């Protein structure tokens, strides 16, 4: 109980510290500028309005913005308006000036807080949509392999002396479906990790080549693995990320290429870095993505797309929906396209300000 009370005070102390720090910065800057003006400081009001806007942006609720507005008006009148170090509202024009300043500051605080709440609401709606899409896809993706495993195991139990070739085929099917269930479970865990309330990704700088290599090794354990070729810059790329989640994204993209590429014979991974972004492109040489599917490929509801999912197991939607959620949580973006000359491509980028 005591520990919970301490945690409850942490956001309050943080917001108070932010407010005092920004107001202190406004006072400091105004004091420096005051050295160049013998009369009133013409920049003080603007600096304090800027401080109020920043306080509203980086704190929660209306209280701190309104508090900063009142303190700002007092400081401008008392410290930076003639007569200095006196609170004087009797000089002609001053009451209206300071009333307008307080009014503008409060409006800025109110609008900024409202925008933040709208952004939070939009985030919550997107999170709920992601969960609904995931549950809809999982209901299909889990049922089919479980049915297959149950059927194959029943045959093995009922037939005491099956043919060796038939026995091996049934075991392979059970193994294949079990692997698919593991991958679906990993997707579910990934979504749970990034959609939990208050969860913040613990990003650390990782070597891109190592993350890609680890994903390729895991992908090659599958029965449907295709050859993967990687092209990358010569220099070592360090990118802030949650390595397990980004590795899961790459594995999902590899499996989508192998499962839906139809005539695909290889997968190409192209890594580049430009304008503070590390760009990953996963391409195959297969039949490409149908034009009617391309705009909705990340919606998470493509299970059972005609002609693309004959065994009922390998849904494209769940994997790519999870990929988009993970990349968005990292501050990046993801898109799909058809490769000129044939094949499908998925491109995503992650922020990497330290690389040129």
Coordinates of C-alpha atoms in Angstrom, one line a residue:
X1 CA 0.0 0.0 0.0
X2 CA 2.8 2.4 1.0
X3 CA 4.7 1.5 -2.2
X4 CA 1.6 2.2 -4.3
X5 CA 1.2 5.6 -2.7
X6 CA 4.8 6.5 -3.5
X7 CA 4.3 5.5 -7.2
X8 CA 1.1 7.6 -7.3
X9 CA 3.2 10.7 -6.4
X10 CA 5.8 10.2 -9.0
X11 CA 3.8 11.7 -12.0
X12 CA 2.8 14.7 -9.8
X13 CA 6.4 15.4 -8.8
X14 CA 7.5 14.9 -12.4
X15 CA 4.9 17.4 -13.7
X16 CA 5.8 19.9 -11.0
X17 CA 9.5 19.6 -11.8
X18 CA 8.8 20.2 -15.5
X19 CA 6.7 23.3 -14.7
X20 CA 9.3 24.8 -12.4
X21 CA 12.1 24.0 -14.9
X22 CA 10.4 25.7 -17.8
X23 CA 9.3 28.7 -15.8
X24 CA 12.9 29.0 -14.5
X25 CA 14.2 28.9 -18.0
X26 CA 11.8 31.7 -19.0
X27 CA 12.9 33.8 -16.0
X28 CA 16.5 33.2 -16.9
X29 CA 16.2 34.1 -20.5
X30 CA 14.1 37.2 -19.7
X31 CA 16.7 38.3 -17.1
X32 CA 19.5 38.0 -19.7
X33 CA 17.5 40.0 -22.2
X34 CA 16.6 42.6 -19.6
X35 CA 20.3 43.6 -19.5
X36 CA 19.9 45.1 -22.9
X37 CA 16.7 47.1 -22.2
X38 CA 16.5 50.0 -19.8
X39 CA 12.8 50.2 -20.1
X40 CA 10.2 47.3 -20.3
X41 CA 11.4 43.9 -21.6
X42 CA 9.5 43.4 -24.9
X43 CA 10.3 39.7 -25.0
X44 CA 9.3 38.6 -21.5
X45 CA 5.6 38.1 -22.3
X46 CA 6.3 36.0 -25.4
X47 CA 8.9 33.9 -23.5
X48 CA 6.4 33.1 -20.7
X49 CA 3.6 32.3 -23.2
X50 CA 6.1 29.8 -24.8
X51 CA 6.9 28.4 -21.4
X52 CA 3.1 27.9 -20.7
X53 CA 2.7 26.1 -24.1
X54 CA 5.6 23.8 -23.3
X55 CA 4.3 23.1 -19.7
X56 CA 0.9 22.2 -21.2
X57 CA 2.6 19.9 -23.7
X58 CA 4.7 18.0 -21.3
X59 CA 2.4 17.7 -18.3
X60 CA -1.0 16.1 -17.7
X61 CA -4.2 17.9 -17.2
X62 CA -5.1 21.6 -17.1
X63 CA -3.7 22.4 -13.6
X64 CA -0.1 22.9 -14.4
X65 CA -0.7 25.0 -17.6
X66 CA -3.1 27.3 -15.7
X67 CA -0.7 27.5 -12.8
X68 CA 2.2 28.4 -15.2
X69 CA -0.1 31.1 -16.8
X70 CA -0.8 32.8 -13.4
X71 CA 2.9 32.6 -12.4
X72 CA 4.0 34.0 -15.8
X73 CA 1.7 37.0 -15.6
X74 CA 2.9 37.8 -12.1
X75 CA 6.6 37.4 -13.1
X76 CA 6.2 39.7 -16.2
X77 CA 4.5 42.4 -14.1
X78 CA 6.6 42.1 -11.0
X79 CA 10.1 41.5 -12.5
X80 CA 10.1 42.7 -16.1
X81 CA 7.7 45.6 -16.4
X82 CA 8.4 49.1 -15.1
X83 CA 8.3 49.9 -12.2
X84 CA 10.6 46.8 -11.7
X85 CA 10.2 44.6 -8.6
X86 CA 6.8 46.0 -7.9
X87 CA 3.4 44.7 -8.7
X88 CA 1.6 47.6 -10.3
X89 CA -1.6 47.4 -12.3
X90 CA -2.5 51.1 -12.2
X91 CA -0.5 52.2 -15.2
X92 CA -2.6 52.9 -18.3
X93 CA -3.0 49.9 -20.5
X94 CA -1.4 47.4 -18.2
X95 CA -4.5 45.7 -16.8
X96 CA -5.8 44.9 -20.3
X97 CA -2.3 43.7 -21.5
X98 CA -1.9 41.3 -18.6
X99 CA -5.5 40.1 -18.8
X100 CA -5.0 39.3 -22.5
X101 CA -1.8 37.5 -21.7
X102 CA -3.4 35.4 -19.0
X103 CA -6.4 34.7 -21.3
X104 CA -4.1 33.6 -24.2
X105 CA -2.0 31.4 -21.9
X106 CA -5.0 29.6 -20.5
X107 CA -6.4 29.1 -24.1
X108 CA -3.0 27.6 -25.1
X109 CA -3.0 25.3 -22.0
X110 CA -6.6 24.2 -22.6
X111 CA -6.1 23.5 -26.4
X112 CA -2.8 21.6 -25.8
X113 CA -4.4 19.4 -23.1
X114 CA -7.4 18.7 -25.3
X115 CA -5.2 17.7 -28.3
X116 CA -3.3 15.3 -26.0
X117 CA -6.5 13.7 -24.8
X118 CA -7.7 13.3 -28.4
X119 CA -4.4 11.7 -29.3
X120 CA -4.7 9.3 -26.3
X121 CA -8.3 8.5 -27.3
X122 CA -7.1 7.7 -30.9
X123 CA -4.4 5.5 -29.5
X124 CA -6.9 3.6 -27.3
X125 CA -9.2 3.1 -30.3
X126 CA -6.4 1.8 -32.4
X127 CA -5.3 -0.6 -29.6
X128 CA -8.8 -2.0 -29.2
X129 CA -9.0 -2.5 -33.0
X130 CA -5.7 -4.3 -33.0
X131 CA -6.9 -6.6 -30.2
X132 CA -10.2 -7.3 -32.0
X133 CA -8.4 -8.1 -35.3
X134 CA -6.0 -10.4 -33.4
X135 CA -8.8 -12.3 -31.7
X136 CA -10.7 -12.7 -35.0
X137 CA -7.6 -14.1 -36.7
X138 CA -6.5 -16.3 -33.8
X139 CA -9.9 -18.0 -33.7
X140 CA -9.3 -19.3 -37.2
X141 CA -5.5 -19.8 -36.9
X142 CA -5.6 -21.9 -33.8
X143 CA -8.7 -24.1 -34.6
X144 CA -7.4 -25.6 -37.9
X145 CA -4.0 -26.8 -36.8
X146 CA -5.4 -28.2 -33.5
X147 CA -8.0 -30.1 -35.5
X148 CA -5.2 -31.5 -37.8
X149 CA -3.0 -32.5 -34.8
X150 CA -6.0 -34.2 -33.1
X151 CA -6.9 -36.1 -36.3
X152 CA -3.3 -37.3 -37.0
X153 CA -2.7 -38.4 -33.4
X154 CA -6.0 -40.2 -33.4
X155 CA -5.0 -42.2 -36.5
X156 CA -1.7 -43.1 -34.8
X157 CA -3.5 -44.2 -31.6
X158 CA -6.2 -46.3 -33.4
X159 CA -4.0 -48.0 -35.9
X160 CA -1.6 -50.2 -34.0
X161 CA 0.5 -51.1 -37.0
X162 CA 0.4 -48.3 -39.5
X163 CA 2.7 -48.3 -42.6
X164 CA 6.0 -46.7 -41.8
X165 CA 5.6 -44.1 -44.6
X166 CA 2.1 -43.2 -43.4
X167 CA 3.4 -43.0 -39.8
X168 CA 6.2 -40.7 -40.8
X169 CA 3.9 -38.5 -42.8
X170 CA 1.5 -38.1 -39.8
X171 CA 4.4 -37.3 -37.5
X172 CA 5.6 -34.6 -39.9
X173 CA 2.1 -33.1 -40.1
X174 CA 1.9 -33.0 -36.3
X175 CA 5.4 -31.4 -36.1
X176 CA 4.5 -28.9 -38.8
X177 CA 1.2 -27.9 -37.1
X178 CA 2.9 -27.6 -33.7
X179 CA 5.5 -25.2 -35.2
X180 CA 2.7 -23.1 -36.6
X181 CA 1.0 -23.0 -33.2
X182 CA 4.3 -21.8 -31.6
X183 CA 4.6 -19.0 -34.1
X184 CA 1.0 -17.9 -33.6
X185 CA 1.6 -18.0 -29.8
X186 CA 4.7 -15.8 -30.3
X187 CA 2.6 -13.3 -32.2
X188 CA 0.0 -13.2 -29.5
X189 CA 2.7 -12.6 -26.9
X190 CA 4.2 -9.8 -29.0
X191 CA 0.9 -8.0 -29.2
X192 CA 0.3 -8.5 -25.5
X193 CA 3.7 -7.0 -24.8
X194 CA 3.1 -3.8 -26.8
X195 CA -0.6 -3.3 -26.1
X196 CA -0.7 -3.6 -22.3
X197 CA -1.7 -0.4 -20.5
X198 CA 1.3 1.7 -19.5
X199 CA 3.9 -0.6 -21.2
X200 CA 6.9 1.2 -22.5
X201 CA 9.3 -0.6 -24.8
X202 CA 12.8 -1.0 -23.4
X203 CA 14.8 -0.1 -26.5
X204 CA 18.5 -0.5 -26.6
X205 CA 21.0 0.0 -29.4
X206 CA 21.4 -3.3 -31.2
X207 CA 23.6 -4.4 -34.2
X208 CA 21.2 -4.7 -37.1
X209 CA 23.2 -7.5 -38.7
X210 CA 22.9 -9.7 -35.6
X211 CA 19.1 -9.2 -35.3
X212 CA 18.6 -10.1 -39.0
X213 CA 20.9 -13.1 -38.7
X214 CA 19.1 -14.4 -35.6
X215 CA 15.8 -14.1 -37.4
X216 CA 17.1 -16.0 -40.4
X217 CA 18.4 -18.8 -38.2
X218 CA 15.0 -19.3 -36.6
X219 CA 13.2 -19.1 -40.0
X220 CA 15.4 -21.8 -41.5
X221 CA 14.2 -24.3 -38.9
X222 CA 10.8 -24.3 -40.6
X223 CA 9.9 -26.8 -43.3
X224 CA 9.0 -24.2 -45.8
X225 CA 12.1 -22.0 -45.5
X226 CA 13.4 -20.3 -48.6
X227 CA 17.0 -19.1 -49.2
X228 CA 17.5 -15.7 -47.7
X229 CA 20.0 -13.2 -49.2
X230 CA 21.0 -10.1 -47.2
X231 CA 22.5 -6.9 -48.7
X232 CA 23.6 -4.2 -46.2
X233 CA 26.0 -1.2 -45.8
X234 CA 29.6 -1.9 -45.0
X235 CA 29.5 0.0 -41.7
X236 CA 28.0 -1.4 -38.5
X237 CA 24.4 -0.1 -37.9
X238 CA 23.3 0.4 -34.4
X239 CA 19.6 1.0 -34.0
X240 CA 17.5 1.5 -30.8
X241 CA 14.9 -1.4 -30.7
X242 CA 13.4 -4.1 -28.6
X243 CA 15.3 -7.0 -30.3
X244 CA 12.8 -9.8 -29.6
X245 CA 10.0 -7.9 -31.2
X246 CA 11.9 -6.8 -34.3
X247 CA 13.2 -10.3 -34.7
X248 CA 9.6 -11.5 -34.6
X249 CA 8.7 -8.9 -37.3
X250 CA 11.4 -10.2 -39.6
X251 CA 10.4 -13.9 -39.0
X252 CA 6.8 -13.0 -39.8
X253 CA 7.8 -11.3 -43.1
X254 CA 10.0 -14.3 -44.1
X255 CA 7.2 -16.7 -43.4
X256 CA 4.7 -14.6 -45.4
X257 CA 7.0 -14.6 -48.3
X258 CA 7.5 -18.4 -48.1
X259 CA 3.8 -19.1 -47.6
X260 CA 2.2 -16.6 -50.1
X261 CA 4.9 -16.1 -52.7
X262 CA 3.5 -19.0 -54.7
X263 CA 6.4 -19.3 -57.2
X264 CA 9.0 -17.6 -54.9
X265 CA 12.4 -19.3 -54.9
X266 CA 14.3 -16.7 -52.7
X267 CA 13.9 -13.9 -50.2
X268 CA 16.0 -10.8 -50.4
X269 CA 16.6 -8.6 -47.3
X270 CA 17.9 -5.1 -48.2
X271 CA 19.1 -2.8 -45.4
X272 CA 19.9 0.8 -45.8
X273 CA 20.2 4.0 -43.7
X274 CA 19.2 7.5 -44.7
X275 CA 18.0 10.7 -43.0
X276 CA 18.0 9.2 -39.5
X277 CA 16.1 6.1 -40.6
X278 CA 17.2 2.4 -40.8
X279 CA 15.2 0.9 -43.6
X280 CA 14.5 -2.9 -44.0
X281 CA 13.0 -4.3 -47.2
X282 CA 12.0 -7.9 -47.4
X283 CA 11.3 -9.0 -51.0
X284 CA 10.6 -12.2 -52.8
X285 CA 10.5 -13.2 -56.5
X286 CA 7.0 -14.7 -56.5
X287 CA 3.7 -13.7 -57.9
X288 CA 3.3 -10.5 -55.9
X289 CA 0.3 -9.1 -54.0
X290 CA -3.1 -8.9 -55.7
X291 CA -4.0 -5.2 -56.2
X292 CA -7.3 -5.6 -54.3
X293 CA -5.5 -7.0 -51.2
X294 CA -2.6 -4.5 -51.2
X295 CA -4.5 -1.6 -49.4
X296 CA -5.8 -3.9 -46.7
X297 CA -2.8 -6.1 -46.1
X298 CA -2.1 -4.8 -42.6
X299 CA -5.7 -4.9 -41.4
X300 CA -5.4 -8.3 -39.7
X301 CA -8.4 -9.8 -41.3
X302 CA -7.1 -11.5 -44.4
X303 CA -7.5 -15.1 -43.2
X304 CA -8.9 -17.3 -45.9
X305 CA -8.1 -15.0 -48.8
X306 CA -9.1 -17.0 -51.9
X307 CA -6.3 -18.7 -53.6
X308 CA -3.7 -17.8 -51.0
X309 CA -4.5 -20.1 -48.1
X310 CA -5.4 -23.6 -49.3
X311 CA -4.5 -25.4 -46.1
X312 CA -6.3 -23.0 -43.9
X313 CA -3.3 -22.6 -41.6
X314 CA -1.1 -19.8 -42.9
X315 CA -3.1 -16.7 -42.4
X316 CA -1.3 -13.6 -43.8
X317 CA -3.3 -11.2 -41.8
X318 CA -2.3 -11.9 -38.2
X319 CA 1.4 -11.7 -38.9
X320 CA 1.4 -8.4 -40.8
X321 CA -1.1 -6.8 -38.3
X322 CA 1.3 -7.7 -35.5
X323 CA 4.2 -6.4 -37.5
X324 CA 2.6 -3.0 -38.0
X325 CA 1.8 -2.7 -34.3
X326 CA 5.4 -3.5 -33.3
X327 CA 6.9 -1.0 -35.8
X328 CA 4.4 1.7 -34.9
X329 CA 5.3 1.2 -31.2
X330 CA 9.0 1.7 -32.2
X331 CA 8.1 5.1 -33.8
X332 CA 8.6 3.8 -37.3
X333 CA 6.3 2.8 -40.2
X334 CA 5.7 -0.1 -42.5
X335 CA 4.3 -0.5 -46.1
X336 CA 3.7 -3.1 -48.8
X337 CA 4.4 -3.0 -52.5
X338 CA 4.9 -5.1 -55.6
X339 CA 8.5 -5.5 -56.8
X340 CA 9.0 -4.3 -60.4
X341 CA 9.5 -7.5 -62.5
X342 CA 7.6 -9.7 -60.1
X343 CA 7.4 -10.4 -56.4
X344 CA 6.1 -8.8 -53.2
X345 CA 7.9 -6.5 -50.9
X346 CA 7.4 -5.3 -47.3
X347 CA 9.4 -2.2 -46.2
X348 CA 9.7 -0.8 -42.7
X349 CA 11.9 1.7 -41.0
X350 CA 13.1 2.5 -37.5
X351 CA 14.5 5.7 -36.2
X352 CA 18.3 5.7 -35.9
X353 CA 19.5 9.3 -35.4
X354 CA 23.0 8.2 -34.6
X355 CA 23.6 6.8 -38.1
X356 CA 24.3 8.8 -41.2

